[in-house]
GROMACS .gro file of C-alpha atoms in nm:
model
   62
    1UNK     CA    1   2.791   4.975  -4.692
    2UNK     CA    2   2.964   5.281  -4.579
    3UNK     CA    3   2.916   5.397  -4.193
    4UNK     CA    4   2.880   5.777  -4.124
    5UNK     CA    5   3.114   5.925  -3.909
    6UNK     CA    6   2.858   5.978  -3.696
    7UNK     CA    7   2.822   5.624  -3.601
    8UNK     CA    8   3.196   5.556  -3.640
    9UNK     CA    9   3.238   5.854  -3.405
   10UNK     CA   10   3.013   5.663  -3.142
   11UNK     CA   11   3.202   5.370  -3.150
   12UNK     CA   12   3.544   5.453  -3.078
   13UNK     CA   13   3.648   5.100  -2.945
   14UNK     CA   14   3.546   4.942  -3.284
   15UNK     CA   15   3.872   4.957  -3.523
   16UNK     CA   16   3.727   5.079  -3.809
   17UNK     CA   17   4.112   5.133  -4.005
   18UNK     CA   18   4.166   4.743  -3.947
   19UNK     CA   19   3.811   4.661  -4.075
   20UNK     CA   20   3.832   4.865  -4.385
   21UNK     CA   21   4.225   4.718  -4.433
   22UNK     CA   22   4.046   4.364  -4.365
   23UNK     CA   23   3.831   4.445  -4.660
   24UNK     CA   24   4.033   4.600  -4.886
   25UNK     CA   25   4.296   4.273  -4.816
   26UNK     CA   26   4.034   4.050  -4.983
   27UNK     CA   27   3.833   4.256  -5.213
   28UNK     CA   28   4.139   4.320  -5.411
   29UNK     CA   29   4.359   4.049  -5.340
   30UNK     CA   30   4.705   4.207  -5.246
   31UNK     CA   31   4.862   3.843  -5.168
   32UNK     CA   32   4.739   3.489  -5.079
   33UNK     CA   33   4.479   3.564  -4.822
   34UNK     CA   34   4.587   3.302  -4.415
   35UNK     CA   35   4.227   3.105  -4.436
   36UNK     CA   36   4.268   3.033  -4.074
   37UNK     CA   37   4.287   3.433  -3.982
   38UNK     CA   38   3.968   3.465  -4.270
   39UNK     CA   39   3.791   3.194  -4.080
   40UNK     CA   40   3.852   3.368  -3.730
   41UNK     CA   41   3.695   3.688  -3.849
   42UNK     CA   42   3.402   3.613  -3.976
   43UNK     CA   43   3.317   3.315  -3.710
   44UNK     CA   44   3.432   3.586  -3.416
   45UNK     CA   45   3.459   3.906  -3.495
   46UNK     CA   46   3.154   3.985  -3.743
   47UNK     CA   47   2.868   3.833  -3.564
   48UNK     CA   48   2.978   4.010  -3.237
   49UNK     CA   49   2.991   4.301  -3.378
   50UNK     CA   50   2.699   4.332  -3.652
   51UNK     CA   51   2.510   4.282  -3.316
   52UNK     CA   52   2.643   4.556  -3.161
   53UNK     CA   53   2.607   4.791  -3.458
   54UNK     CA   54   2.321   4.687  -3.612
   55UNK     CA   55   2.075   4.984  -3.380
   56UNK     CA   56   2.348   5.254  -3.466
   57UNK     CA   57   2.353   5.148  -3.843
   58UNK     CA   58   1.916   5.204  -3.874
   59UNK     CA   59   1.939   5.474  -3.662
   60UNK     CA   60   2.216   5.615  -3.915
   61UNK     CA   61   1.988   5.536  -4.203
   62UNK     CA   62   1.657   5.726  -4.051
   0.00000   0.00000   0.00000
């Protein structure tokens, strides 16, 4: 899914460049991918923050 810049824009404390390097790590491979690190992401940092974008992202789409 690709976020506007408008909602990007209002959430400045969210690091989008890491997320999109995050994804582009494991969509294409580049090297052996730390499990553990993986793991840590999507147990801690996803759910936190699909919760806290999930209003902006609906509002984005209206």
């Amino acid at each position: 899914m690709h976020l506007s810049d408008r909602v990007q824009d209002a959430c400045p404390s969210v690091a989008w460049k890491n997320i999109r390097g995050f994804r582009n790590f494991v969509a294409h491979g580049y090297a052996e991918i730390d499990r553990a690190i993986a793991w840590k992401v999507v147990i801690e940092d996803i759910p936190s923050r699909a919760a806290s974008l999930s209003d902006l992202i609906s509002t984005d789409n209206d």
